Amino acid sequence: MTRLPDLPFPPLQLPRPQFARVPGLGLRVWALLVAALLGSALASATEGHSGPPAFMSQLTLLLLVAGATAFASFRLGLVPIIGFLFAGVLAGPSALGIIDDPALISAASEIGVMLLLFTIGIEFSLGKLARIFRLIFVGGGLQVALTVAAATGALVAFGVSLPNAVFTGFLLSLSSTAIVTKILESRGGVGSPTGQTSLGILIFQDLAVVVMVLLVPMLAGQGGGAAGLLVALLKAGGIVAAVLLLARRVVPRLLEVVARTCSQEIFLLSTLALCFATAYLTSLAGVSLALGAFLAGLLVSESRFGRQAFGEILPLQILFSAAFFLSVGLQLDLGFLWTHLPLVLGAVAAFAVLKALAATLSVRLLGYPLATAAATGWLLAQVGEFSFVLESSGRALGLSPAGLGETGTQTFIAATVLLMALTPVMATLGERLGALGRARPEPTAAPAALAEPNPEAPLSHLSGHVLVAGFGDHARRLVKGLAAQNVPFGVLTLSPDGAAQVTAHGYPVLIGDYARAGLLGDAGLASARALVVLDDAPEMTARVVGVARTLSPDVPIVAHTDEPGEIDALRGAGATHVLTSTDAVARGALHRLGLLTLPTTPPVVLSAEQRGMCSHAHSVTLAHPQVHPQSTDTCPECVALGDSWVHLRVCMTCGHTGCCDSSPNRHATAHAQASAHPIVRSLEPGETWAYCYPDDLTAPR
């Protein structure tokens, strides 16, 4: 096997973050939050304060209800979305009455929708947006137009006034961006043809909301007319164009500067600031906050730090998105639902069928197979969150769904909440109808560019590869050894400079926090040959090992630590092998992975005189020289470089064998300086002297 040469990578002195990171959020978050809130309330009471803030009791009880329903949903095999919806129903004024001031949850839900659309924008990119341009404006336009026309025609036929009929069509034409994207994420379908068509239509719906908000006053006999509508649209278009220009010119450079700090706090705060600032600026032009957040995600996606931003935002997105689904459930009046059950169920059926047919026909007219069209139609068959905002605006101006006044409003709200809760069921129905459709080949196929999977995982094309987490000196040596063995590998690093060095040599790299489950999944941990963790911080190493072992119980994990006391902890966390500073780390990692066979050589010992020559020698009395398998009398690293230097020195700490200082490469001294190993001994025939680098002493025998 080829031994490891010195690397062309220059040494890096990179700052390390000095704080702990949480690998992910799950059901335990609810318990931790509830415990913290209750503890804070008790502490406040014991310190003689007047009591907790007014919202604290509502928030605490709401978290308890949400945690219980989410756990129940998990035990029943349901998606958490349904649990959160039912938690909102239970906490609402028509059930337990826990929430009497829904403004707090409404504000949190707005943030949840923004963060959800922000992460979708990160995964999308401007290139993908350009590829589905036709889907957005033709497919989305057809879906909205067909839904509004069908609803308006049916209601006018039943005697509803034209303004109320058009207003109802507006409400029904919108689908839930939050719920659909959440389901696509949970089922891994964002990059599928169904996911692409759904997202294209949803983007157009979010754009259409701008026009609808301006048209609603005109339907009620108010508003600024066509001139005001044109001005508002031009303003919105200018804001969107400015955002897209920033995506190409400014944001990638800004994130590059931020990422070079290697501080996750600074990166997270900068990313959040970008998301909120973009959403706010676009909202000034009448564009929804959610669409503004989506555009902010597109800004980030144009930089090479998109995956890192996604991993940092995801825990917050999970928490605030839960608030959105809770707020939807709060609006359901159980009393009205019970007394008007036939009316509500009829509305549910009518809404779902109308929307599914309109979306299916729109996608089919674009040339997609019936399977994709049907799956998309049923996935979009619910009514969206922005319909609540639009309905409130219309109600204030005297408009109502189907012109039925308060009864129409309550029927619309109840049917919408039920449809949202039924979305996973309808999505499954669409998938099954799609499977039936695929049994018969369609004459027309979807565009090839859209049928390709979305490359969300940059290293997912690798299989049987070695993942190297961290990019310090040991990692650079290991990478060179893997490349020499033609073993596929990928590097995970937080450092933009380190990533640039890896990329410059043509090696695959992923920038981000590799203690996060999502990034390890993107790196293809499930199909990896092994994971080698060579981070300089012991806390980070332990977190990476623990998360990786949870995700993949069988993958071999090799970890490194300079602290002997950390060995047992790393093994307990799941490390298969632990290397210490006394090992030749890169070579040892290759050996543990079965990629380097070390020949058996006679041990080298220090004489009694040599052991007493200095304070360093007494603890390094025996070593096994690590020589080249085919040329045991030649410097292994010189062989790899095409040289043949034969004056050898062996490190008495780890057995590293290198050439003497007369060699132009001076591998023995280079190793001693890099590893701080103090003693070498000559391997030349007839020579037995030893040398101590720190004390500059030589013992002859």
PDB file of C-alpha atoms in Angstrom, residues 197-389:
ATOM      1  CA  THR A 197     -45.788  21.278 -10.075  1.00  0.00           C
ATOM      2  CA  SER A 198     -47.289  21.923  -6.640  1.00  0.00           C
ATOM      3  CA  LEU A 199     -44.621  24.459  -5.716  1.00  0.00           C
ATOM      4  CA  GLY A 200     -44.971  26.228  -9.056  1.00  0.00           C
ATOM      5  CA  ILE A 201     -48.722  26.649  -8.577  1.00  0.00           C
ATOM      6  CA  LEU A 202     -48.292  27.709  -4.941  1.00  0.00           C
ATOM      7  CA  ILE A 203     -45.796  30.409  -5.942  1.00  0.00           C
ATOM      8  CA  PHE A 204     -48.300  31.838  -8.413  1.00  0.00           C
ATOM      9  CA  GLN A 205     -51.029  31.741  -5.753  1.00  0.00           C
ATOM     10  CA  ASP A 206     -48.832  33.753  -3.399  1.00  0.00           C
ATOM     11  CA  LEU A 207     -48.291  36.285  -6.188  1.00  0.00           C
ATOM     12  CA  ALA A 208     -52.011  36.312  -6.955  1.00  0.00           C
ATOM     13  CA  VAL A 209     -52.804  37.244  -3.346  1.00  0.00           C
ATOM     14  CA  VAL A 210     -51.282  40.673  -4.067  1.00  0.00           C
ATOM     15  CA  VAL A 211     -53.808  41.255  -6.846  1.00  0.00           C
ATOM     16  CA  MET A 212     -56.717  39.794  -4.867  1.00  0.00           C
ATOM     17  CA  VAL A 213     -56.075  42.049  -1.866  1.00  0.00           C
ATOM     18  CA  LEU A 214     -56.265  45.034  -4.217  1.00  0.00           C
ATOM     19  CA  LEU A 215     -59.372  43.728  -6.021  1.00  0.00           C
ATOM     20  CA  VAL A 216     -61.448  42.943  -2.918  1.00  0.00           C
ATOM     21  CA  PRO A 217     -62.193  46.641  -2.167  1.00  0.00           C
ATOM     22  CA  MET A 218     -63.177  47.102  -5.817  1.00  0.00           C
ATOM     23  CA  LEU A 219     -65.617  44.170  -5.512  1.00  0.00           C
ATOM     24  CA  ALA A 220     -67.144  45.931  -2.504  1.00  0.00           C
ATOM     25  CA  GLY A 221     -67.519  49.179  -4.471  1.00  0.00           C
ATOM     26  CA  GLN A 222     -64.437  50.855  -3.004  1.00  0.00           C
ATOM     27  CA  GLY A 223     -60.717  51.051  -3.900  1.00  0.00           C
ATOM     28  CA  GLY A 224     -58.597  53.072  -6.283  1.00  0.00           C
ATOM     29  CA  GLY A 225     -59.643  51.491  -9.545  1.00  0.00           C
ATOM     30  CA  ALA A 226     -57.479  50.114 -12.330  1.00  0.00           C
ATOM     31  CA  ALA A 227     -54.826  52.861 -12.045  1.00  0.00           C
ATOM     32  CA  GLY A 228     -54.175  52.072  -8.377  1.00  0.00           C
ATOM     33  CA  LEU A 229     -53.970  48.372  -9.189  1.00  0.00           C
ATOM     34  CA  LEU A 230     -51.401  49.005 -11.943  1.00  0.00           C
ATOM     35  CA  VAL A 231     -49.221  51.179  -9.688  1.00  0.00           C
ATOM     36  CA  ALA A 232     -49.261  48.563  -6.917  1.00  0.00           C
ATOM     37  CA  LEU A 233     -48.305  45.800  -9.344  1.00  0.00           C
ATOM     38  CA  LEU A 234     -45.434  47.850 -10.775  1.00  0.00           C
ATOM     39  CA  LYS A 235     -44.160  48.545  -7.271  1.00  0.00           C
ATOM     40  CA  ALA A 236     -44.311  44.859  -6.359  1.00  0.00           C
ATOM     41  CA  GLY A 237     -42.515  43.912  -9.577  1.00  0.00           C
ATOM     42  CA  GLY A 238     -39.756  46.427  -8.870  1.00  0.00           C
ATOM     43  CA  ILE A 239     -39.209  45.076  -5.358  1.00  0.00           C
ATOM     44  CA  VAL A 240     -39.015  41.492  -6.620  1.00  0.00           C
ATOM     45  CA  ALA A 241     -36.559  42.487  -9.364  1.00  0.00           C
ATOM     46  CA  ALA A 242     -34.363  44.264  -6.806  1.00  0.00           C
ATOM     47  CA  VAL A 243     -34.357  41.180  -4.592  1.00  0.00           C
ATOM     48  CA  LEU A 244     -33.293  38.968  -7.469  1.00  0.00           C
ATOM     49  CA  LEU A 245     -30.501  41.394  -8.381  1.00  0.00           C
ATOM     50  CA  LEU A 246     -29.196  41.246  -4.795  1.00  0.00           C
ATOM     51  CA  ALA A 247     -29.163  37.457  -5.047  1.00  0.00           C
ATOM     52  CA  ARG A 248     -26.543  37.635  -7.763  1.00  0.00           C
ATOM     53  CA  ARG A 249     -24.419  40.572  -6.636  1.00  0.00           C
ATOM     54  CA  VAL A 250     -24.515  41.154  -2.889  1.00  0.00           C
ATOM     55  CA  VAL A 251     -25.767  38.303  -0.710  1.00  0.00           C
ATOM     56  CA  PRO A 252     -23.188  35.623  -1.666  1.00  0.00           C
ATOM     57  CA  ARG A 253     -20.346  38.011  -0.802  1.00  0.00           C
ATOM     58  CA  LEU A 254     -22.024  39.031   2.456  1.00  0.00           C
ATOM     59  CA  LEU A 255     -22.484  35.423   3.569  1.00  0.00           C
ATOM     60  CA  GLU A 256     -18.887  34.666   2.608  1.00  0.00           C
ATOM     61  CA  VAL A 257     -17.673  37.341   5.055  1.00  0.00           C
ATOM     62  CA  VAL A 258     -20.011  36.112   7.795  1.00  0.00           C
ATOM     63  CA  ALA A 259     -19.097  32.451   7.324  1.00  0.00           C
ATOM     64  CA  ARG A 260     -15.374  33.200   7.628  1.00  0.00           C
ATOM     65  CA  THR A 261     -15.918  34.001  11.302  1.00  0.00           C
ATOM     66  CA  CYS A 262     -16.729  30.284  11.857  1.00  0.00           C
ATOM     67  CA  SER A 263     -19.256  31.505  14.447  1.00  0.00           C
ATOM     68  CA  GLN A 264     -22.604  29.772  14.239  1.00  0.00           C
ATOM     69  CA  GLU A 265     -24.257  32.497  16.334  1.00  0.00           C
ATOM     70  CA  ILE A 266     -23.184  35.226  13.911  1.00  0.00           C
ATOM     71  CA  PHE A 267     -24.208  33.119  10.924  1.00  0.00           C
ATOM     72  CA  LEU A 268     -27.640  32.336  12.414  1.00  0.00           C
ATOM     73  CA  LEU A 269     -28.361  35.962  13.341  1.00  0.00           C
ATOM     74  CA  SER A 270     -27.219  37.217   9.939  1.00  0.00           C
ATOM     75  CA  THR A 271     -29.380  34.671   8.141  1.00  0.00           C
ATOM     76  CA  LEU A 272     -32.440  35.533  10.229  1.00  0.00           C
ATOM     77  CA  ALA A 273     -31.854  39.239   9.673  1.00  0.00           C
ATOM     78  CA  LEU A 274     -31.697  38.661   5.920  1.00  0.00           C
ATOM     79  CA  CYS A 275     -34.934  36.649   5.996  1.00  0.00           C
ATOM     80  CA  PHE A 276     -36.908  39.168   8.050  1.00  0.00           C
ATOM     81  CA  ALA A 277     -35.524  42.251   6.305  1.00  0.00           C
ATOM     82  CA  THR A 278     -36.326  40.900   2.849  1.00  0.00           C
ATOM     83  CA  ALA A 279     -39.822  39.841   3.898  1.00  0.00           C
ATOM     84  CA  TYR A 280     -40.476  43.256   5.449  1.00  0.00           C
ATOM     85  CA  LEU A 281     -39.224  45.206   2.439  1.00  0.00           C
ATOM     86  CA  THR A 282     -41.321  43.175   0.017  1.00  0.00           C
ATOM     87  CA  SER A 283     -44.389  43.553   2.259  1.00  0.00           C
ATOM     88  CA  LEU A 284     -44.077  47.325   1.849  1.00  0.00           C
ATOM     89  CA  ALA A 285     -44.849  46.761  -1.828  1.00  0.00           C
ATOM     90  CA  GLY A 286     -47.947  44.714  -1.016  1.00  0.00           C
ATOM     91  CA  VAL A 287     -46.278  41.316  -1.454  1.00  0.00           C
ATOM     92  CA  SER A 288     -47.055  38.819   1.306  1.00  0.00           C
ATOM     93  CA  LEU A 289     -44.493  38.252   4.047  1.00  0.00           C
ATOM     94  CA  ALA A 290     -44.401  34.576   3.105  1.00  0.00           C
ATOM     95  CA  LEU A 291     -43.482  35.324  -0.513  1.00  0.00           C
ATOM     96  CA  GLY A 292     -40.866  37.805   0.693  1.00  0.00           C
ATOM     97  CA  ALA A 293     -39.349  35.108   2.907  1.00  0.00           C
ATOM     98  CA  PHE A 294     -39.317  32.745  -0.073  1.00  0.00           C
ATOM     99  CA  LEU A 295     -37.404  35.352  -2.079  1.00  0.00           C
ATOM    100  CA  ALA A 296     -34.960  35.694   0.844  1.00  0.00           C
ATOM    101  CA  GLY A 297     -34.397  31.953   0.672  1.00  0.00           C
ATOM    102  CA  LEU A 298     -33.598  32.309  -3.014  1.00  0.00           C
ATOM    103  CA  LEU A 299     -31.014  34.943  -2.095  1.00  0.00           C
ATOM    104  CA  VAL A 300     -29.263  32.519   0.247  1.00  0.00           C
ATOM    105  CA  SER A 301     -29.540  29.631  -2.205  1.00  0.00           C
ATOM    106  CA  GLU A 302     -27.292  31.482  -4.645  1.00  0.00           C
ATOM    107  CA  SER A 303     -24.391  31.274  -2.183  1.00  0.00           C
ATOM    108  CA  ARG A 304     -22.466  28.133  -1.273  1.00  0.00           C
ATOM    109  CA  PHE A 305     -23.711  28.360   2.311  1.00  0.00           C
ATOM    110  CA  GLY A 306     -27.318  27.455   1.581  1.00  0.00           C
ATOM    111  CA  ARG A 307     -27.172  24.068   3.304  1.00  0.00           C
ATOM    112  CA  GLN A 308     -25.559  25.585   6.391  1.00  0.00           C
ATOM    113  CA  ALA A 309     -28.283  28.245   6.562  1.00  0.00           C
ATOM    114  CA  PHE A 310     -30.946  25.563   6.179  1.00  0.00           C
ATOM    115  CA  GLY A 311     -29.532  23.569   9.097  1.00  0.00           C
ATOM    116  CA  GLU A 312     -29.343  26.624  11.351  1.00  0.00           C
ATOM    117  CA  ILE A 313     -32.900  27.786  10.629  1.00  0.00           C
ATOM    118  CA  LEU A 314     -34.612  24.382  10.748  1.00  0.00           C
ATOM    119  CA  PRO A 315     -35.116  24.124  14.563  1.00  0.00           C
ATOM    120  CA  LEU A 316     -36.731  27.572  14.675  1.00  0.00           C
ATOM    121  CA  GLN A 317     -38.848  26.726  11.648  1.00  0.00           C
ATOM    122  CA  ILE A 318     -40.172  23.593  13.351  1.00  0.00           C
ATOM    123  CA  LEU A 319     -41.139  25.480  16.493  1.00  0.00           C
ATOM    124  CA  PHE A 320     -42.841  28.443  14.838  1.00  0.00           C
ATOM    125  CA  SER A 321     -44.542  26.322  12.168  1.00  0.00           C
ATOM    126  CA  ALA A 322     -46.215  24.413  14.986  1.00  0.00           C
ATOM    127  CA  ALA A 323     -47.656  27.747  16.144  1.00  0.00           C
ATOM    128  CA  PHE A 324     -49.189  28.274  12.695  1.00  0.00           C
ATOM    129  CA  PHE A 325     -51.045  24.973  12.709  1.00  0.00           C
ATOM    130  CA  LEU A 326     -52.202  25.632  16.266  1.00  0.00           C
ATOM    131  CA  SER A 327     -53.575  29.036  15.242  1.00  0.00           C
ATOM    132  CA  VAL A 328     -55.595  27.425  12.435  1.00  0.00           C
ATOM    133  CA  GLY A 329     -57.224  25.025  14.880  1.00  0.00           C
ATOM    134  CA  LEU A 330     -58.126  27.919  17.190  1.00  0.00           C
ATOM    135  CA  GLN A 331     -60.529  29.279  14.584  1.00  0.00           C
ATOM    136  CA  LEU A 332     -62.812  26.231  14.490  1.00  0.00           C
ATOM    137  CA  ASP A 333     -66.102  26.695  16.376  1.00  0.00           C
ATOM    138  CA  LEU A 334     -67.109  23.223  17.551  1.00  0.00           C
ATOM    139  CA  GLY A 335     -70.612  24.387  18.422  1.00  0.00           C
ATOM    140  CA  PHE A 336     -71.243  25.666  14.906  1.00  0.00           C
ATOM    141  CA  LEU A 337     -69.702  22.516  13.428  1.00  0.00           C
ATOM    142  CA  TRP A 338     -72.061  20.304  15.432  1.00  0.00           C
ATOM    143  CA  THR A 339     -75.232  22.253  14.673  1.00  0.00           C
ATOM    144  CA  HIS A 340     -74.401  22.719  10.956  1.00  0.00           C
ATOM    145  CA  LEU A 341     -72.602  19.414  10.320  1.00  0.00           C
ATOM    146  CA  PRO A 342     -74.360  18.522   7.015  1.00  0.00           C
ATOM    147  CA  LEU A 343     -73.689  22.009   5.608  1.00  0.00           C
ATOM    148  CA  VAL A 344     -70.015  21.914   6.628  1.00  0.00           C
ATOM    149  CA  LEU A 345     -69.441  18.394   5.276  1.00  0.00           C
ATOM    150  CA  GLY A 346     -71.118  19.341   2.011  1.00  0.00           C
ATOM    151  CA  ALA A 347     -68.837  22.375   1.745  1.00  0.00           C
ATOM    152  CA  VAL A 348     -65.802  20.179   2.452  1.00  0.00           C
ATOM    153  CA  ALA A 349     -66.729  17.784  -0.335  1.00  0.00           C
ATOM    154  CA  ALA A 350     -67.548  20.574  -2.795  1.00  0.00           C
ATOM    155  CA  PHE A 351     -64.362  22.521  -2.076  1.00  0.00           C
ATOM    156  CA  ALA A 352     -62.124  19.454  -2.349  1.00  0.00           C
ATOM    157  CA  VAL A 353     -63.613  18.165  -5.602  1.00  0.00           C
ATOM    158  CA  LEU A 354     -63.652  21.611  -7.232  1.00  0.00           C
ATOM    159  CA  LYS A 355     -60.050  22.363  -6.296  1.00  0.00           C
ATOM    160  CA  ALA A 356     -58.734  18.905  -7.178  1.00  0.00           C
ATOM    161  CA  LEU A 357     -60.380  19.008 -10.618  1.00  0.00           C
ATOM    162  CA  ALA A 358     -59.136  22.548 -11.372  1.00  0.00           C
ATOM    163  CA  ALA A 359     -55.534  21.780 -10.391  1.00  0.00           C
ATOM    164  CA  THR A 360     -55.561  18.409 -12.172  1.00  0.00           C
ATOM    165  CA  LEU A 361     -56.829  19.975 -15.393  1.00  0.00           C
ATOM    166  CA  SER A 362     -54.256  22.800 -15.160  1.00  0.00           C
ATOM    167  CA  VAL A 363     -51.331  20.415 -14.801  1.00  0.00           C
ATOM    168  CA  ARG A 364     -52.703  18.115 -17.489  1.00  0.00           C
ATOM    169  CA  LEU A 365     -52.953  21.032 -19.927  1.00  0.00           C
ATOM    170  CA  LEU A 366     -49.220  21.615 -19.427  1.00  0.00           C
ATOM    171  CA  GLY A 367     -48.534  18.150 -20.846  1.00  0.00           C
ATOM    172  CA  TYR A 368     -47.844  16.275 -17.622  1.00  0.00           C
ATOM    173  CA  PRO A 369     -49.040  12.689 -17.190  1.00  0.00           C
ATOM    174  CA  LEU A 370     -52.417  12.101 -15.592  1.00  0.00           C
ATOM    175  CA  ALA A 371     -50.650  10.452 -12.638  1.00  0.00           C
ATOM    176  CA  THR A 372     -48.718  13.626 -11.809  1.00  0.00           C
ATOM    177  CA  ALA A 373     -51.744  15.828 -12.471  1.00  0.00           C
ATOM    178  CA  ALA A 374     -54.032  13.808 -10.178  1.00  0.00           C
ATOM    179  CA  ALA A 375     -51.461  13.669  -7.379  1.00  0.00           C
ATOM    180  CA  THR A 376     -50.944  17.434  -7.634  1.00  0.00           C
ATOM    181  CA  GLY A 377     -54.670  18.143  -7.746  1.00  0.00           C
ATOM    182  CA  TRP A 378     -55.457  16.280  -4.522  1.00  0.00           C
ATOM    183  CA  LEU A 379     -52.372  17.636  -2.763  1.00  0.00           C
ATOM    184  CA  LEU A 380     -53.667  21.186  -3.437  1.00  0.00           C
ATOM    185  CA  ALA A 381     -57.312  20.397  -2.635  1.00  0.00           C
ATOM    186  CA  GLN A 382     -57.342  22.222   0.720  1.00  0.00           C
ATOM    187  CA  VAL A 383     -57.964  25.945   1.231  1.00  0.00           C
ATOM    188  CA  GLY A 384     -54.971  28.075   2.193  1.00  0.00           C
ATOM    189  CA  GLU A 385     -53.914  30.137   5.180  1.00  0.00           C
ATOM    190  CA  PHE A 386     -53.987  33.369   3.170  1.00  0.00           C
ATOM    191  CA  SER A 387     -57.672  32.784   2.536  1.00  0.00           C
ATOM    192  CA  PHE A 388     -58.272  33.600   6.206  1.00  0.00           C
ATOM    193  CA  VAL A 389     -56.558  36.968   5.737  1.00  0.00           C
TER     194      VAL A 389
END
